[in-house]
PDB file of C-alpha atoms in Angstrom:
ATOM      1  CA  UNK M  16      29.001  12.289  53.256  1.00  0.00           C
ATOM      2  CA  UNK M  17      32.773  12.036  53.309  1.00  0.00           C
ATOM      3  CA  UNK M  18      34.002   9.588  55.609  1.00  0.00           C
ATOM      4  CA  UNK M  19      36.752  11.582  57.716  1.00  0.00           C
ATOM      5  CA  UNK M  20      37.746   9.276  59.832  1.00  0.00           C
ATOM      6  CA  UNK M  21      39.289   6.967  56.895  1.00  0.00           C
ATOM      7  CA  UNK M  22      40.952  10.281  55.157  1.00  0.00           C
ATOM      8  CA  UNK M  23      42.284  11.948  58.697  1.00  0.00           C
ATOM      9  CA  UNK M  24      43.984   7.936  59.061  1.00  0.00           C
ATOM     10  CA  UNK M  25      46.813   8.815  56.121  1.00  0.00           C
ATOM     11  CA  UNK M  26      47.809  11.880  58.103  1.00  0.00           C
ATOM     12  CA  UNK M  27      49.715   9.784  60.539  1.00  0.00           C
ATOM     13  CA  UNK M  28      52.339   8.391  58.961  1.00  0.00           C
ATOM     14  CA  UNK M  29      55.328  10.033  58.521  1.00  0.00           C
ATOM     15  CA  UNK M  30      55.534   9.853  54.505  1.00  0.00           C
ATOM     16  CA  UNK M  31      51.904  11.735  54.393  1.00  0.00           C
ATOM     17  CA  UNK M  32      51.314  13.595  51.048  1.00  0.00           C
ATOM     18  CA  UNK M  33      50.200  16.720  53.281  1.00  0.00           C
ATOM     19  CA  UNK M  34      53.066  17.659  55.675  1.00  0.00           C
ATOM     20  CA  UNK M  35      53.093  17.792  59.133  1.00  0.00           C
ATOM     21  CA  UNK M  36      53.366  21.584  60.543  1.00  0.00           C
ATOM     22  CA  UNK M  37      53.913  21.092  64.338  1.00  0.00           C
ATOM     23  CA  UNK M  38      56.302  18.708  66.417  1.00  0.00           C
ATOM     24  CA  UNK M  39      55.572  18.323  70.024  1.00  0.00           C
ATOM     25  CA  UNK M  40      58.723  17.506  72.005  1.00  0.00           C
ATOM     26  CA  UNK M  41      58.083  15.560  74.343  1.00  0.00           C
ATOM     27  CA  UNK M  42      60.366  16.372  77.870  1.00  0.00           C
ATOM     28  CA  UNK M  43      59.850  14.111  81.643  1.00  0.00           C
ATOM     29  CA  UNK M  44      61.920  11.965  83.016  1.00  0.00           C
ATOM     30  CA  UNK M  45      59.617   8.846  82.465  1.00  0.00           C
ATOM     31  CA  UNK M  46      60.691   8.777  79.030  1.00  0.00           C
ATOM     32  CA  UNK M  47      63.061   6.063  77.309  1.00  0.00           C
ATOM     33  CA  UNK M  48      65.939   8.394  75.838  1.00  0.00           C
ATOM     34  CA  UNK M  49      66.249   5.713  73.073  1.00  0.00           C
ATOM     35  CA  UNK M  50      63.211   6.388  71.542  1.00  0.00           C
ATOM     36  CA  UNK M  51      62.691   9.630  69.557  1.00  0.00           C
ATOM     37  CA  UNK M  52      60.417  11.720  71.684  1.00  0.00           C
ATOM     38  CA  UNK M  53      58.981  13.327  69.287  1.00  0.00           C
ATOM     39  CA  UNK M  54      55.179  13.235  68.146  1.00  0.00           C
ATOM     40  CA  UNK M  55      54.257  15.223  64.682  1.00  0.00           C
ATOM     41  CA  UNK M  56      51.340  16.414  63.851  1.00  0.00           C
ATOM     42  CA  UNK M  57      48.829  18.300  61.882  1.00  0.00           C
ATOM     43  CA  UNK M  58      47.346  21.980  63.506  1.00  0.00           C
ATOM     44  CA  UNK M  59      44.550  22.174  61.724  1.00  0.00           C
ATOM     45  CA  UNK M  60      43.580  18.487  62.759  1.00  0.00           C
ATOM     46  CA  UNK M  61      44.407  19.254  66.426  1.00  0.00           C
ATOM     47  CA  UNK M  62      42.409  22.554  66.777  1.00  0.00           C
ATOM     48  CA  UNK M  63      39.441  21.017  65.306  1.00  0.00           C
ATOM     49  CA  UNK M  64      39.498  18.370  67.894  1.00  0.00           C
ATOM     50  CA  UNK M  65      40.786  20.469  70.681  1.00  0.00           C
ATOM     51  CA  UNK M  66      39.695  24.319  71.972  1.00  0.00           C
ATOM     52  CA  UNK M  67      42.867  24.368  73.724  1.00  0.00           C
ATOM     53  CA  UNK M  68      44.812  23.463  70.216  1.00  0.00           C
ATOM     54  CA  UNK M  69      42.545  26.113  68.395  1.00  0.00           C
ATOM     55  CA  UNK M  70      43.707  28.931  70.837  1.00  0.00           C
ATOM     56  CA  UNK M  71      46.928  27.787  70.906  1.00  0.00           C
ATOM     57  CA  UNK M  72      47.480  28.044  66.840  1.00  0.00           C
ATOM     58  CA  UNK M  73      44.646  29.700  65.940  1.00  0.00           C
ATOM     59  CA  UNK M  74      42.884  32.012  68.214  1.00  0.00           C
ATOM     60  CA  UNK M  75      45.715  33.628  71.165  1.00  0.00           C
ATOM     61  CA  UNK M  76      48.202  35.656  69.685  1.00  0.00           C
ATOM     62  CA  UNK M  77      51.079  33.538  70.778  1.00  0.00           C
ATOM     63  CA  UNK M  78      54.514  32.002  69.497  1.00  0.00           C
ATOM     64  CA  UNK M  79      52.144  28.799  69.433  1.00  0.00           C
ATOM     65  CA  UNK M  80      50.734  30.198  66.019  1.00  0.00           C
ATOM     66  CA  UNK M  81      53.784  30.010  64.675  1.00  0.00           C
ATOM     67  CA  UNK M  82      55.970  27.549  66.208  1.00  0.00           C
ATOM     68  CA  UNK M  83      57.092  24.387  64.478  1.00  0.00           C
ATOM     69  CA  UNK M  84      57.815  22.515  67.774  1.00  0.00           C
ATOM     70  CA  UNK M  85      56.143  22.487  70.856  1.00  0.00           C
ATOM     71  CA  UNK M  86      58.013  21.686  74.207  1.00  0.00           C
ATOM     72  CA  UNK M  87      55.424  19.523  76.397  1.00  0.00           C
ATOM     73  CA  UNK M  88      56.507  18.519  79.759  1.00  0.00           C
ATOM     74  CA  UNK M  89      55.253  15.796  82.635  1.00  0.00           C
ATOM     75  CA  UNK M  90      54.068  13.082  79.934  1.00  0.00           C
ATOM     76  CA  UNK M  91      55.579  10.417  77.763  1.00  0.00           C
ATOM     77  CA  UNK M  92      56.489   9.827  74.309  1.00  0.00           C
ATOM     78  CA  UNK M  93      53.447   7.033  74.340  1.00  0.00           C
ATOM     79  CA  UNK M  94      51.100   9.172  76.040  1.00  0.00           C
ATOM     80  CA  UNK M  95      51.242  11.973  73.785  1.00  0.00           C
ATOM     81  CA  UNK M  96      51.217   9.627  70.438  1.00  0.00           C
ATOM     82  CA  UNK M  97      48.363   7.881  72.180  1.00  0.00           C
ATOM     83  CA  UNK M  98      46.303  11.028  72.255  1.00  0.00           C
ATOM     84  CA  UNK M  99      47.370  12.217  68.581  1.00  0.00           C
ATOM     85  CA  UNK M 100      46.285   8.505  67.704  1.00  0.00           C
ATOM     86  CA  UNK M 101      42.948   8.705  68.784  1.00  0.00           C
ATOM     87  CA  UNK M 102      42.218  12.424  67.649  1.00  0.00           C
ATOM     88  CA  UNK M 103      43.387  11.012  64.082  1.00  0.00           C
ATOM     89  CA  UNK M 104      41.150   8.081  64.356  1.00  0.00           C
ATOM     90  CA  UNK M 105      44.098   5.877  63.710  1.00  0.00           C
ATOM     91  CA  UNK M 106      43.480   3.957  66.670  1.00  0.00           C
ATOM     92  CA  UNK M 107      40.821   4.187  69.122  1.00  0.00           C
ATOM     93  CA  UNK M 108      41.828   5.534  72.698  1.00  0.00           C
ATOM     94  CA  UNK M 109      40.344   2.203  73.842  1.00  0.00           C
ATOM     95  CA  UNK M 110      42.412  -0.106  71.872  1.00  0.00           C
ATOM     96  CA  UNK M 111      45.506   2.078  72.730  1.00  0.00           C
ATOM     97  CA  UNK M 112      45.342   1.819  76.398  1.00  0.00           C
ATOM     98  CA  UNK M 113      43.995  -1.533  76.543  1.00  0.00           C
ATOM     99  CA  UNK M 114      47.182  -3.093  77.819  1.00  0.00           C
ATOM    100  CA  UNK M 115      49.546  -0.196  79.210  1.00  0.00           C
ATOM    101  CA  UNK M 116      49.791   1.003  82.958  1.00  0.00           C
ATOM    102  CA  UNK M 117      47.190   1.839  84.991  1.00  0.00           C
ATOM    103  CA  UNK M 118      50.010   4.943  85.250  1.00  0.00           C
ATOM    104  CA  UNK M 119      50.075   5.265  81.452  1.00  0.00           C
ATOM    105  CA  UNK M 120      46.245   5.462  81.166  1.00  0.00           C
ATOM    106  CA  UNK M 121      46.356   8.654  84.231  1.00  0.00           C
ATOM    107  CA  UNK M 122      49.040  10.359  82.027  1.00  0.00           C
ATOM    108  CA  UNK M 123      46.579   9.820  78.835  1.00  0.00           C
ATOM    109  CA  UNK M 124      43.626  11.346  80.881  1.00  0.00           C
ATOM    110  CA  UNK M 125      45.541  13.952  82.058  1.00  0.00           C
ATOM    111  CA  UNK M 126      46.236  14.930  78.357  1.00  0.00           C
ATOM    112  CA  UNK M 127      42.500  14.709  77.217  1.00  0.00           C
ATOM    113  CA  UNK M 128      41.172  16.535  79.925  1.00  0.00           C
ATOM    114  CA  UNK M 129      44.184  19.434  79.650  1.00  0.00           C
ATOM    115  CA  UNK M 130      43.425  19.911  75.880  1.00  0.00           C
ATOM    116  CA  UNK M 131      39.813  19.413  76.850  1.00  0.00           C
ATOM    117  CA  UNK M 132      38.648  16.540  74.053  1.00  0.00           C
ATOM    118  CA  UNK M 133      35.537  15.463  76.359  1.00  0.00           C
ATOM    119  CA  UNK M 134      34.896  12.745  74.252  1.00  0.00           C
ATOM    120  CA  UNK M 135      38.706  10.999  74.666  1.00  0.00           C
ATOM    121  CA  UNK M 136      38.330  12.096  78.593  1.00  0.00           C
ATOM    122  CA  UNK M 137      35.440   9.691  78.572  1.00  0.00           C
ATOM    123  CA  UNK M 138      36.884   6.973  76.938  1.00  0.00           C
ATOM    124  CA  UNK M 139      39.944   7.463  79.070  1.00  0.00           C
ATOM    125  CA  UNK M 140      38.175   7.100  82.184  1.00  0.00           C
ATOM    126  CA  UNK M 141      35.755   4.454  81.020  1.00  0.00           C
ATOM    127  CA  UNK M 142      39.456   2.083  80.151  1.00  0.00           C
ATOM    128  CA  UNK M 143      40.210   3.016  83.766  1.00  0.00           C
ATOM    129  CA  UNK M 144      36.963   1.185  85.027  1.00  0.00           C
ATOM    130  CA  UNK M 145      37.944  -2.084  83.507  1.00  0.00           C
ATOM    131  CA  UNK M 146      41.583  -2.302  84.262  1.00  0.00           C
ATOM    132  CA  UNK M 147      42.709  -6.077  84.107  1.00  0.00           C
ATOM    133  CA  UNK M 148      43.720  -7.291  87.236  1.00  0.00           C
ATOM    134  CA  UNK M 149      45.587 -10.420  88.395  1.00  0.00           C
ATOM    135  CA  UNK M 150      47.783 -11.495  91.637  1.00  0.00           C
ATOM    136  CA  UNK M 151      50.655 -10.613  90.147  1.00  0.00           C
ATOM    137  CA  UNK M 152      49.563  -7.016  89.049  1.00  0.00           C
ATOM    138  CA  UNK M 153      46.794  -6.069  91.751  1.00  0.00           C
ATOM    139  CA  UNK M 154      49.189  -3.904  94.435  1.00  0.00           C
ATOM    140  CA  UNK M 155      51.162  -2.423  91.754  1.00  0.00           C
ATOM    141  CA  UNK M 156      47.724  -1.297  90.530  1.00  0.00           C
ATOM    142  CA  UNK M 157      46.268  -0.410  93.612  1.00  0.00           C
ATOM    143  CA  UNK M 158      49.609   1.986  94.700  1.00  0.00           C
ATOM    144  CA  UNK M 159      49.840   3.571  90.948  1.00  0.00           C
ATOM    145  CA  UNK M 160      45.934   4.675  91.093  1.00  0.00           C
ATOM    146  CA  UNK M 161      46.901   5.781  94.947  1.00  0.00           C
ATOM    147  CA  UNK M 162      49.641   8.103  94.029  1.00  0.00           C
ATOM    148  CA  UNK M 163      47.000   9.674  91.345  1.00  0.00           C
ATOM    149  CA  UNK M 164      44.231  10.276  94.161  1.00  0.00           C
ATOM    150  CA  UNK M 165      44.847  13.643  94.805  1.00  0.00           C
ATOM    151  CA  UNK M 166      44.394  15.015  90.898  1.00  0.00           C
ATOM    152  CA  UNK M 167      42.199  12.266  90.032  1.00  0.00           C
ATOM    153  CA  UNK M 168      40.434  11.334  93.025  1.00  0.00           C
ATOM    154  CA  UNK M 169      37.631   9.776  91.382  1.00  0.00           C
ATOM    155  CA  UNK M 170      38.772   7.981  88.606  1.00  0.00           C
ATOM    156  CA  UNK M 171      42.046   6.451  91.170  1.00  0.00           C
ATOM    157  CA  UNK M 172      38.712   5.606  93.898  1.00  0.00           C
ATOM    158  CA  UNK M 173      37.234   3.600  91.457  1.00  0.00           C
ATOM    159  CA  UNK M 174      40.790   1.702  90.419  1.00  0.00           C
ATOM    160  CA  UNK M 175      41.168   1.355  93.893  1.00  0.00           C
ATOM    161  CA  UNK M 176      37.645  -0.046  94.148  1.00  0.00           C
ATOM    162  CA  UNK M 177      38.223  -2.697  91.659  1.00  0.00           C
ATOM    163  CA  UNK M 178      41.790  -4.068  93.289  1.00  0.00           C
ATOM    164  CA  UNK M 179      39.863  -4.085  96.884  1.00  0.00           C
ATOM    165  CA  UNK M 180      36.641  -6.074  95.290  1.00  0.00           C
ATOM    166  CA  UNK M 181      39.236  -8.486  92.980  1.00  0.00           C
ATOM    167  CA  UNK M 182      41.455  -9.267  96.994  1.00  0.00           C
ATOM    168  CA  UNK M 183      38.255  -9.300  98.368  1.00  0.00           C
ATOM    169  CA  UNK M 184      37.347 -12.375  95.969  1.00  0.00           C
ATOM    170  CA  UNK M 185      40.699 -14.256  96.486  1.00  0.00           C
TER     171      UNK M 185
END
């Protein structure tokens, strides 16, 4: 068997031998304007990991099929390259998210579940179950997952959960 998940890790760097065909702009105003916000990537990669990618490029006839770059809007730079990261196997969604923002890991879920990779939506929400907490961190925590509650009301209950049961201790 040929061991994809080594091969599809050379596609991610910019000098790969097989070009990139699609850049993904990245536009919100969360984003650090000194960073490139741009995320390239591979369409045949994506669509194989993503029904919403295959229709996009593949399937619908839209300028998607087409386009070299992609406007997406109301994410980050990181989010985005988190998501690419962990479709490429380059770096497992876990290890990605396991020290951003509780905020960072609800944009990240919010990308999985829109381009519907059920098996990144788990992980996702299974890093959201075990989000370090200290006294410094807790209420910042507890008011990100609150202002999350009403698109992901179980996943910011649960985050909310944790900061009551780690004030609850102290």
């Amino acid at each position: 068997m040929i061991d994809w998940s080594t091969r599809l890790f050379q596609f991610t760097s910019e000098d790969s031998k097989i070009p990139h065909d699609v850049t993904f702009k990245i536009e919100g105003e969360n984003n650090d304007p000194r960073i490139p916000q741009e995320v390239k990537a591979h369409k045949m990669i994506l669509s194989m990991a993503s029904p919403v990618f295959m229709k996009m490029f593949y399937v619908s006839d839209t300028l998607d099929k087409s386009a070299q770059q992609i406007v997406v809007m109301q994410t980050t730079v990181d989010a985005f390259r988190i998501m690419v990261h962990a479709i490429y196997n380059s770096t497992p969604l876990e290890e990605s998210l396991k020290d951003k923002s509780v905020e960072e890991m609800f944009l990240v879920l919010d990308l999985v579940m829109k381009y519907q990779i059920p098996e990144l939506t788990l992980a996702a929400r299974e890093c959201l179950t075990v989000v370090p907490l200290t006294e410094d961190t807790v209420l910042e925590v507890a008011k990100d997952a609150d202002q999350y509650s009403t698109v992901f009301e179980e996943e910011a209950k649960e985050v909310l959960l944790q900061c009551a049961k780690f004030l609850q201790q102290k």
